[in-house]
Amino acid sequence: MASITRRRAPKVSRPVSAEDEILAATRRILTGGASFTDLGVQQISVEAGVARSTFYAHFRDKTDLLLRLATDMLATSFDVASAWEPTDGLDKLAEDFLRILGVYREHAAVLRAVGEVATYDLTVRDFWSQGLAQFTDRTIAALRAEQAAGRTPADVNLVSAARVIVQGGERAIFDQVTTAPPTDDAAFARELAQTWWYGVYRRPA
Amino acid sequence: MASITRRRAPKVSRPVSAEDEILAATRRILTGGASFTDLGVQQISVEAGVARSTFYAHFRDKTDLLLRLATDMLATSFDVASAWEPTDGLDKLAEDFLRILGVYREHAAVLRAVGEVATYDLTVRDFWSQGLAQFTDRTIAALRAEQAAGRTPADVNLVSAARVIVQGGERAIFDQVTTAPPTDDAAFARELAQTWWYGVYRRPA
DNA sequence: GTTGCGCCGGACATAGTGTCCGGACGAGCT
DNA sequence: AGCTCGTCCGGACACTATGTCCGGCGCAAC
């Protein structure tokens, strides 16, 4: 089900509420490398220092918690999607990718959890798809404009190209973040940008 | 744990054993769109028409079952990896992708299940990574050869490029198979091939 | 007929989920 | 001071699923 938006305590009294404690504890555990699926409510509660029943007073279930974690994450890095201009040149593209790499590294734990649950839970999958759709839409629009301007060949299949870019790109970035050291990020971002530029936009080498 | 290889009955008697029944039933349910994670052993047993205890007589657990499903799948389409020659030209590349698309469509259900469990189970993740590593190795070798022959620029980062190709490509293909109709496969395969050819190999347009 | 084998069906221990409720504690109000 | 409200604790409860175990049944082979 959809998670219900919860209002915070009207008074400013408590420095940290149980809810914040739970969110922080979950982030902590996930950062430690644990799988969200294998995580128990009990375990989270203990780590957060609250009773198990308190967990259910704030979150409908584990999915609700994950959705809160994910929306909080998006709220702190909302500009990433809107700042993404896919046709500003090769160097600009590489820069944008590097910035996205940074965001991914920062929120790797939550991103991993979302990617995990999205594979078997419809609610989370829809949530994430909706986020990626932003990128897909922008990419298709940009490609269409490039074609209209005659800079990209007309035979480029917009939908397929966007799929390769967004779905494939997201996965490659995720893989880079989870398996390669941050020092390789710049080289990877450049390679990804070049693949786009020459492969998808078909700009002459 | 690693799944233990099971020997079949020495006699040729039974036309269909309970084991085959379970494997078929699972494939059937998965094809119906259900999530493997949400699948219970009970449910599988009922669909297979065997007792729940019989399931455990043949499979250590659900993971063991999935691994059996996956290896059986690889056994019937083993040639895909070895027939893949990433540098035989643009048209050949598109053909190869189209063939892979076909295999993906054929085994979409099991592939989805593997992708699902791989996100939270180490055993399955390792299994799948090992399969993809084949493609990664071949890709790196091919790119190196292209560079040596002077057809691909020396500034191409081999590891990053292979990551974009294999990880990103696999995801894009998976997305295509699960969200687009088969009639679009040819156009998608061509687009993917062109992205490789011009974007990764940097062949002049 | 007896033995071996695959399967059934159910009991069992264990563990996790989500709900519910009595009661403790503290902050703010009158 | 006493009162009340909101938050949290701690534990009971029903339910579901997992994995193990074992007695017994039926069918084939020798």
Coordinates of C-alpha atoms (C1' of nucleotides) in Angstrom, one line a residue:
Chain A
M1 CA 0.0 0.0 0.0
A2 CA 0.9 3.6 -0.3
S3 CA 2.8 4.9 2.7
I4 CA 0.8 7.5 4.8
T5 CA 2.5 10.8 5.3
R6 CA 3.1 11.2 9.0
R7 CA 3.1 14.6 10.7
R8 CA 5.9 15.2 13.3
A9 CA 5.3 16.1 16.8
P10 CA 3.9 19.7 17.1
K11 CA 6.3 20.6 19.9
V12 CA 10.0 21.0 19.3
S13 CA 10.8 19.2 22.6
R14 CA 12.6 16.0 21.7
P15 CA 16.1 16.4 20.2
V16 CA 15.6 13.0 18.4
S17 CA 12.4 11.2 18.1
A18 CA 12.1 7.4 17.9
E19 CA 11.3 7.8 14.2
D20 CA 14.5 9.6 13.4
E21 CA 16.3 7.0 15.5
I22 CA 14.9 4.2 13.4
L23 CA 15.7 5.9 10.1
A24 CA 19.3 6.5 11.2
A25 CA 19.7 3.0 12.6
T26 CA 18.5 1.5 9.3
R27 CA 20.9 3.6 7.3
R28 CA 23.7 2.6 9.6
I29 CA 23.0 -1.1 9.2
L30 CA 22.6 -0.9 5.5
T31 CA 25.9 1.0 5.2
G32 CA 27.4 -1.9 7.0
G33 CA 26.6 -4.0 4.0
A34 CA 23.6 -6.0 5.2
S35 CA 20.8 -6.9 2.9
F36 CA 17.6 -5.0 3.5
T37 CA 15.5 -8.1 2.8
D38 CA 17.4 -10.1 5.4
L39 CA 16.9 -7.4 7.9
G40 CA 14.3 -8.0 10.7
V41 CA 12.2 -5.4 12.4
Q42 CA 13.5 -6.7 15.6
Q43 CA 17.1 -6.1 14.5
I44 CA 16.3 -2.5 13.4
S45 CA 14.6 -1.8 16.7
V46 CA 17.4 -3.0 18.8
E47 CA 20.0 -1.0 16.8
A48 CA 17.7 2.1 17.1
G49 CA 17.3 1.5 20.8
V50 CA 13.5 1.4 20.7
A51 CA 10.9 -1.2 21.3
R52 CA 9.7 -3.3 18.4
S53 CA 6.1 -2.1 18.9
T54 CA 7.4 1.5 18.5
F55 CA 8.5 0.6 15.1
Y56 CA 5.0 -0.3 14.1
A57 CA 3.7 2.9 15.6
H58 CA 5.7 4.8 13.1
F59 CA 5.9 2.6 10.0
R60 CA 3.3 0.4 8.6
D61 CA 6.0 -2.2 7.7
K62 CA 9.5 -2.5 6.3
T63 CA 8.4 -1.3 2.9
D64 CA 7.0 1.9 4.4
L65 CA 10.3 2.5 6.1
L66 CA 12.2 2.0 2.8
L67 CA 9.9 4.4 1.0
R68 CA 10.6 7.0 3.7
L69 CA 14.3 6.4 3.4
A70 CA 14.1 6.8 -0.3
T71 CA 12.0 10.0 -0.4
D72 CA 14.3 11.5 2.2
M73 CA 17.2 10.7 0.0
L74 CA 15.6 12.2 -3.1
A75 CA 14.7 15.3 -1.1
T76 CA 18.3 16.0 -0.3
S77 CA 19.5 15.6 -3.9
F78 CA 16.6 16.6 -6.0
D79 CA 18.6 18.9 -8.2
V80 CA 20.4 16.0 -9.8
A81 CA 17.6 15.2 -12.2
S82 CA 16.8 18.8 -13.1
A83 CA 20.4 19.8 -13.5
W84 CA 21.0 17.1 -16.0
E85 CA 21.2 18.5 -19.5
P86 CA 22.1 15.7 -21.8
T87 CA 23.2 17.8 -24.8
D88 CA 25.6 20.4 -23.5
G89 CA 28.7 18.8 -24.9
L90 CA 31.0 15.9 -24.2
D91 CA 32.9 17.5 -21.3
K92 CA 29.7 18.8 -19.7
L93 CA 28.2 15.3 -20.0
A94 CA 31.2 13.7 -18.3
E95 CA 30.9 16.3 -15.5
D96 CA 27.2 15.5 -15.0
F97 CA 28.0 11.8 -14.8
L98 CA 30.7 12.4 -12.2
R99 CA 28.3 14.4 -10.1
I100 CA 25.7 11.5 -10.3
L101 CA 28.5 9.1 -9.4
G102 CA 29.0 11.2 -6.3
V103 CA 25.4 11.1 -5.3
Y104 CA 25.3 7.4 -5.8
R105 CA 28.3 6.9 -3.6
E106 CA 26.8 9.1 -0.9
H107 CA 23.5 7.2 -0.8
A108 CA 24.8 3.8 -1.9
A109 CA 23.3 2.0 1.0
V110 CA 19.7 3.2 0.5
L111 CA 20.0 2.9 -3.3
R112 CA 21.1 -0.7 -3.0
A113 CA 18.1 -1.4 -0.7
V114 CA 15.7 0.2 -3.2
G115 CA 17.2 -1.7 -6.1
E116 CA 16.9 -4.8 -4.0
V117 CA 13.3 -4.5 -3.0
A118 CA 12.2 -3.1 -6.3
T119 CA 12.8 -6.5 -7.9
Y120 CA 10.1 -8.2 -5.9
D121 CA 7.8 -5.5 -4.5
L122 CA 5.5 -3.6 -6.8
T123 CA 5.2 -0.5 -4.6
V124 CA 8.9 0.1 -4.5
R125 CA 9.3 -0.8 -8.2
D126 CA 6.7 1.8 -9.2
F127 CA 8.3 4.4 -7.0
W128 CA 11.7 3.9 -8.5
S129 CA 10.4 3.6 -12.1
Q130 CA 8.7 6.9 -11.7
G131 CA 12.0 8.5 -10.7
L132 CA 13.9 7.0 -13.7
A133 CA 11.0 8.1 -16.0
Q134 CA 12.1 11.7 -15.4
F135 CA 15.5 10.9 -17.0
T136 CA 13.9 8.9 -19.8
D137 CA 11.6 11.8 -20.7
R138 CA 14.4 14.3 -20.7
T139 CA 16.5 12.1 -22.8
I140 CA 13.9 11.5 -25.4
A141 CA 13.1 15.2 -25.6
A142 CA 16.8 16.0 -25.9
L143 CA 17.3 13.4 -28.6
R144 CA 14.3 14.7 -30.5
A145 CA 15.7 18.2 -30.4
E146 CA 19.1 17.0 -31.6
Q147 CA 17.5 15.2 -34.5
A148 CA 15.4 18.3 -35.4
A149 CA 18.6 20.3 -35.4
G150 CA 20.2 17.8 -37.7
R151 CA 23.0 17.0 -35.3
T152 CA 21.8 13.5 -34.6
P153 CA 20.8 11.1 -37.5
A154 CA 17.1 10.5 -38.0
D155 CA 17.5 6.8 -37.9
V156 CA 18.2 6.8 -34.2
N157 CA 15.3 5.0 -32.5
L158 CA 14.4 7.3 -29.7
V159 CA 12.7 4.9 -27.3
S160 CA 15.4 2.2 -27.7
A161 CA 18.2 4.7 -27.3
A162 CA 16.6 6.2 -24.2
R163 CA 16.3 2.7 -22.8
V164 CA 20.0 2.0 -23.4
I165 CA 21.0 5.3 -21.9
V166 CA 18.8 5.4 -18.8
Q167 CA 18.3 1.8 -17.8
G168 CA 21.8 0.6 -19.0
G169 CA 23.5 3.7 -17.7
E170 CA 21.9 3.5 -14.3
R171 CA 23.0 -0.1 -14.0
A172 CA 26.6 0.6 -15.1
I173 CA 26.9 3.5 -12.6
F174 CA 25.5 1.3 -9.8
D175 CA 28.0 -1.4 -10.7
Q176 CA 30.8 1.1 -10.8
V177 CA 29.9 2.4 -7.3
T178 CA 29.5 -1.0 -5.7
T179 CA 32.6 -2.7 -7.2
A180 CA 35.2 -0.1 -8.1
P181 CA 37.1 2.4 -6.0
P182 CA 36.1 6.1 -6.1
T183 CA 39.5 7.0 -7.7
D184 CA 38.3 5.3 -10.9
D185 CA 35.1 7.4 -11.1
A186 CA 36.5 10.1 -13.3
A187 CA 37.7 7.7 -15.9
F188 CA 34.5 5.8 -15.8
A189 CA 32.4 9.0 -16.2
R190 CA 34.4 10.0 -19.2
E191 CA 34.0 6.6 -20.8
L192 CA 30.3 6.7 -20.2
A193 CA 30.0 10.2 -21.6
Q194 CA 31.9 9.2 -24.7
T195 CA 29.7 6.2 -25.2
W196 CA 26.7 8.5 -25.2
W197 CA 28.2 11.2 -27.3
Y198 CA 29.5 9.0 -30.1
G199 CA 27.2 6.0 -29.7
V200 CA 23.8 7.4 -29.0
Y201 CA 24.0 10.9 -30.4
R202 CA 26.2 9.7 -33.2
R203 CA 28.4 12.8 -33.1
P204 CA 31.3 12.3 -35.5
A205 CA 34.5 11.4 -33.8
Chain B
M1 CA 25.9 -22.7 0.4
A2 CA 26.8 -24.3 -2.9
S3 CA 24.1 -26.5 -4.3
I4 CA 25.0 -30.2 -4.3
T5 CA 24.9 -31.9 -7.6
R6 CA 22.2 -34.5 -7.5
R7 CA 22.4 -37.7 -9.5
R8 CA 19.2 -38.9 -11.1
A9 CA 17.6 -42.2 -10.5
P10 CA 19.8 -45.0 -12.0
K11 CA 16.8 -46.7 -13.5
V12 CA 15.0 -45.2 -16.5
S13 CA 11.6 -46.1 -15.1
R14 CA 9.7 -42.9 -14.2
P15 CA 8.5 -40.7 -17.0
V16 CA 8.4 -37.7 -14.8
S17 CA 9.9 -37.6 -11.3
A18 CA 8.7 -35.4 -8.5
E19 CA 11.8 -33.3 -9.1
D20 CA 11.0 -32.5 -12.7
E21 CA 7.5 -31.8 -11.6
I22 CA 8.7 -29.2 -9.1
L23 CA 11.0 -27.6 -11.6
A24 CA 8.2 -27.4 -14.2
A25 CA 5.7 -26.1 -11.7
T26 CA 8.1 -23.3 -10.6
R27 CA 8.7 -22.3 -14.1
R28 CA 5.0 -22.2 -14.7
I29 CA 4.3 -20.0 -11.7
L30 CA 7.1 -17.6 -12.5
T31 CA 5.9 -17.3 -16.1
G32 CA 2.6 -16.3 -14.6
G33 CA 4.3 -13.2 -13.4
A34 CA 4.7 -14.0 -9.7
S35 CA 7.7 -12.9 -7.7
F36 CA 10.1 -15.7 -6.7
T37 CA 10.7 -14.1 -3.3
D38 CA 7.0 -14.1 -2.5
L39 CA 6.7 -17.7 -3.5
G40 CA 6.3 -20.2 -0.7
V41 CA 7.5 -23.8 -0.7
Q42 CA 3.9 -24.8 0.0
Q43 CA 2.6 -23.0 -3.0
I44 CA 5.2 -24.6 -5.3
S45 CA 4.5 -28.1 -3.9
V46 CA 0.7 -27.7 -4.5
E47 CA 1.2 -26.5 -8.0
A48 CA 3.6 -29.5 -8.6
G49 CA 1.2 -31.9 -7.1
V50 CA 3.7 -33.2 -4.5
A51 CA 4.0 -33.2 -0.8
R52 CA 5.8 -30.3 0.9
S53 CA 8.3 -32.8 2.5
T54 CA 9.1 -34.1 -1.0
F55 CA 10.3 -30.7 -2.0
Y56 CA 12.9 -30.8 0.8
A57 CA 13.9 -34.3 -0.2
H58 CA 15.1 -32.9 -3.5
F59 CA 16.1 -29.3 -2.8
R60 CA 17.9 -27.9 0.2
D61 CA 15.8 -24.8 0.0
K62 CA 14.4 -22.3 -2.4
T63 CA 17.8 -21.0 -3.3
D64 CA 18.9 -24.5 -4.3
L65 CA 15.8 -24.8 -6.5
L66 CA 16.6 -21.5 -8.2
L67 CA 20.2 -22.5 -8.9
R68 CA 19.0 -25.7 -10.5
L69 CA 16.6 -23.7 -12.6
A70 CA 19.4 -21.4 -13.6
T71 CA 21.9 -24.0 -14.5
D72 CA 19.4 -26.0 -16.5
M73 CA 18.7 -22.8 -18.4
L74 CA 22.3 -22.1 -19.1
A75 CA 22.8 -25.7 -20.2
T76 CA 20.2 -25.3 -23.0
S77 CA 21.6 -22.1 -24.3
F78 CA 25.3 -22.4 -23.5
D79 CA 26.3 -21.4 -27.0
V80 CA 25.2 -17.8 -26.6
A81 CA 28.3 -16.8 -24.7
S82 CA 30.7 -18.6 -26.9
A83 CA 29.1 -17.6 -30.1
W84 CA 29.4 -14.0 -29.1
E85 CA 32.1 -12.3 -31.2
P86 CA 32.0 -8.6 -30.3
T87 CA 34.1 -7.3 -33.2
D88 CA 32.7 -8.9 -36.3
G89 CA 31.1 -5.8 -37.6
L90 CA 28.0 -3.7 -37.0
D91 CA 25.5 -6.0 -38.7
K92 CA 26.9 -9.1 -37.0
L93 CA 26.7 -7.3 -33.7
A94 CA 23.0 -6.5 -34.2
E95 CA 22.4 -10.1 -35.1
D96 CA 24.0 -11.4 -32.0
F97 CA 22.0 -9.0 -29.8
L98 CA 18.8 -10.1 -31.5
R99 CA 19.7 -13.7 -30.7
I100 CA 20.4 -12.8 -27.1
L101 CA 17.1 -11.0 -27.0
G102 CA 15.4 -14.2 -28.1
V103 CA 17.1 -16.2 -25.4
Y104 CA 16.1 -13.7 -22.8
R105 CA 12.5 -13.8 -24.0
E106 CA 12.5 -17.6 -23.8
H107 CA 13.8 -17.7 -20.3
A108 CA 12.4 -14.4 -19.1
A109 CA 10.8 -15.9 -16.0
V110 CA 13.8 -17.6 -14.7
L111 CA 16.0 -14.7 -15.5
R112 CA 13.8 -12.4 -13.6
A113 CA 13.9 -14.7 -10.6
V114 CA 17.7 -14.8 -10.7
G115 CA 18.0 -11.1 -11.0
E116 CA 15.6 -10.8 -8.1
V117 CA 17.3 -13.1 -5.7
A118 CA 20.8 -12.0 -6.8
T119 CA 20.1 -8.6 -5.1
Y120 CA 20.0 -10.1 -1.7
D121 CA 21.4 -13.6 -1.8
L122 CA 25.2 -13.9 -2.0
T123 CA 25.2 -17.4 -3.5
V124 CA 22.9 -16.4 -6.4
R125 CA 24.7 -13.2 -6.9
D126 CA 28.1 -15.0 -7.3
F127 CA 26.6 -17.5 -9.6
W128 CA 25.2 -14.8 -11.9
S129 CA 28.3 -12.6 -11.7
Q130 CA 30.4 -15.6 -12.8
G131 CA 28.3 -15.9 -15.9
L132 CA 28.5 -12.3 -16.8
A133 CA 32.3 -12.4 -16.2
Q134 CA 32.6 -14.5 -19.3
F135 CA 31.2 -11.7 -21.4
T136 CA 33.3 -9.1 -19.6
D137 CA 36.5 -11.1 -20.3
R138 CA 35.6 -11.6 -23.9
T139 CA 34.8 -7.9 -24.3
I140 CA 38.0 -6.7 -22.7
A141 CA 40.1 -9.1 -24.8
A142 CA 38.3 -8.0 -28.0
L143 CA 38.8 -4.3 -27.2
R144 CA 42.4 -4.8 -26.5
A145 CA 42.8 -6.5 -29.9
E146 CA 41.0 -3.6 -31.6
Q147 CA 43.3 -1.2 -29.9
A148 CA 46.4 -3.2 -31.0
A149 CA 45.1 -3.2 -34.5
G150 CA 44.6 0.6 -34.4
R151 CA 40.9 0.4 -35.1
T152 CA 39.9 1.6 -31.6
P153 CA 41.6 4.7 -30.0
A154 CA 44.0 4.0 -27.2
D155 CA 42.3 6.3 -24.8
V156 CA 39.4 3.9 -24.4
N157 CA 39.3 2.7 -20.8
L158 CA 39.0 -1.0 -21.1
V159 CA 37.5 -1.8 -17.7
S160 CA 35.1 1.0 -17.7
A161 CA 34.0 0.3 -21.3
A162 CA 33.4 -3.3 -20.5
R163 CA 31.3 -2.3 -17.5
V164 CA 29.2 -0.1 -19.7
I165 CA 28.8 -2.8 -22.3
V166 CA 28.1 -5.8 -20.2
Q167 CA 26.4 -4.5 -17.1
G168 CA 24.6 -1.7 -18.8
G169 CA 23.8 -3.8 -21.9
E170 CA 22.4 -6.7 -19.8
R171 CA 20.1 -4.3 -18.0
A172 CA 18.9 -2.6 -21.1
I173 CA 18.1 -5.9 -22.7
F174 CA 16.3 -7.1 -19.6
D175 CA 14.3 -4.0 -19.6
Q176 CA 13.4 -4.3 -23.2
V177 CA 12.3 -7.9 -22.8
T178 CA 10.1 -7.1 -19.7
T179 CA 8.5 -3.9 -20.9
A180 CA 8.5 -3.8 -24.8
P181 CA 6.8 -6.1 -27.3
P182 CA 8.9 -8.6 -29.3
T183 CA 8.2 -6.7 -32.5
D184 CA 10.5 -3.9 -31.3
D185 CA 13.4 -6.2 -30.6
A186 CA 15.0 -5.8 -34.0
A187 CA 15.0 -2.0 -33.8
F188 CA 16.3 -2.2 -30.2
A189 CA 19.1 -4.7 -31.1
R190 CA 20.2 -2.4 -33.9
E191 CA 20.3 0.6 -31.7
L192 CA 22.3 -1.2 -29.1
A193 CA 24.7 -2.5 -31.7
Q194 CA 25.2 1.1 -33.0
T195 CA 25.8 2.4 -29.5
W196 CA 28.6 -0.2 -29.1
W197 CA 30.1 0.2 -32.5
Y198 CA 30.3 4.0 -32.5
G199 CA 30.3 4.7 -28.8
V200 CA 32.6 2.1 -27.4
Y201 CA 34.7 0.9 -30.3
R202 CA 34.7 4.5 -31.6
R203 CA 34.5 3.4 -35.2
P204 CA 34.0 6.5 -37.3
A205 CA 30.4 7.1 -38.4
Chain C
dG1 C1' 7.6 -62.6 -0.4
dT2 C1' 10.7 -59.6 0.9
dT3 C1' 13.5 -55.7 0.2
dG4 C1' 14.5 -51.0 -1.4
dC5 C1' 13.0 -46.7 -2.9
dG6 C1' 10.2 -42.7 -3.7
dC7 C1' 6.6 -40.4 -2.0
dC8 C1' 2.9 -39.0 1.4
dG9 C1' 1.2 -36.6 5.2
dG10 C1' 1.5 -34.8 9.4
dA11 C1' 4.0 -33.4 13.8
dC12 C1' 7.3 -30.5 15.5
dA13 C1' 10.6 -26.7 16.8
dT14 C1' 11.8 -22.2 15.5
dA15 C1' 11.5 -17.7 13.8
dG16 C1' 9.4 -13.7 11.9
dT17 C1' 5.2 -10.5 11.2
dG18 C1' 1.7 -7.4 12.5
dT19 C1' -1.8 -6.3 16.2
dC20 C1' -3.2 -5.0 20.7
dC21 C1' -3.1 -3.3 25.2
dG22 C1' -1.8 -2.1 30.1
dG23 C1' 1.2 0.8 32.1
dA24 C1' 5.3 4.0 32.9
dC25 C1' 7.1 8.5 32.2
dG26 C1' 7.5 13.4 31.3
dA27 C1' 5.8 17.9 29.5
dG28 C1' 2.6 21.3 29.6
dC29 C1' -1.8 23.2 31.5
dT30 C1' -4.9 25.0 35.2
Chain D
dA1 C1' -0.1 20.8 43.5
dG2 C1' -3.0 17.5 40.5
dC3 C1' -4.5 16.3 35.7
dT4 C1' -4.1 15.0 31.0
dC5 C1' -2.1 14.0 26.8
dG6 C1' 1.2 12.0 23.9
dT7 C1' 5.1 9.0 23.4
dC8 C1' 7.2 4.9 24.4
dC9 C1' 7.9 0.3 26.7
dG10 C1' 7.3 -4.5 27.1
dG11 C1' 5.0 -8.3 26.5
dA12 C1' 1.1 -11.4 24.9
dC13 C1' -1.1 -13.1 20.9
dA14 C1' -2.5 -15.1 16.4
dC15 C1' -0.7 -16.2 12.1
dT16 C1' 2.4 -17.7 8.6
dA17 C1' 6.5 -19.8 6.8
dT18 C1' 10.7 -22.6 7.2
dG19 C1' 13.3 -26.8 7.7
dT20 C1' 13.5 -31.4 10.1
dC21 C1' 11.9 -35.8 11.1
dC22 C1' 9.5 -40.0 10.9
dG23 C1' 5.9 -43.7 10.4
dG24 C1' 3.6 -45.7 6.7
dC25 C1' 2.1 -46.8 1.9
dG26 C1' 2.6 -48.7 -2.7
dC27 C1' 5.3 -50.1 -6.5
dA28 C1' 8.8 -52.1 -8.7
dA29 C1' 13.0 -55.4 -9.0
dC30 C1' 15.3 -59.6 -7.5

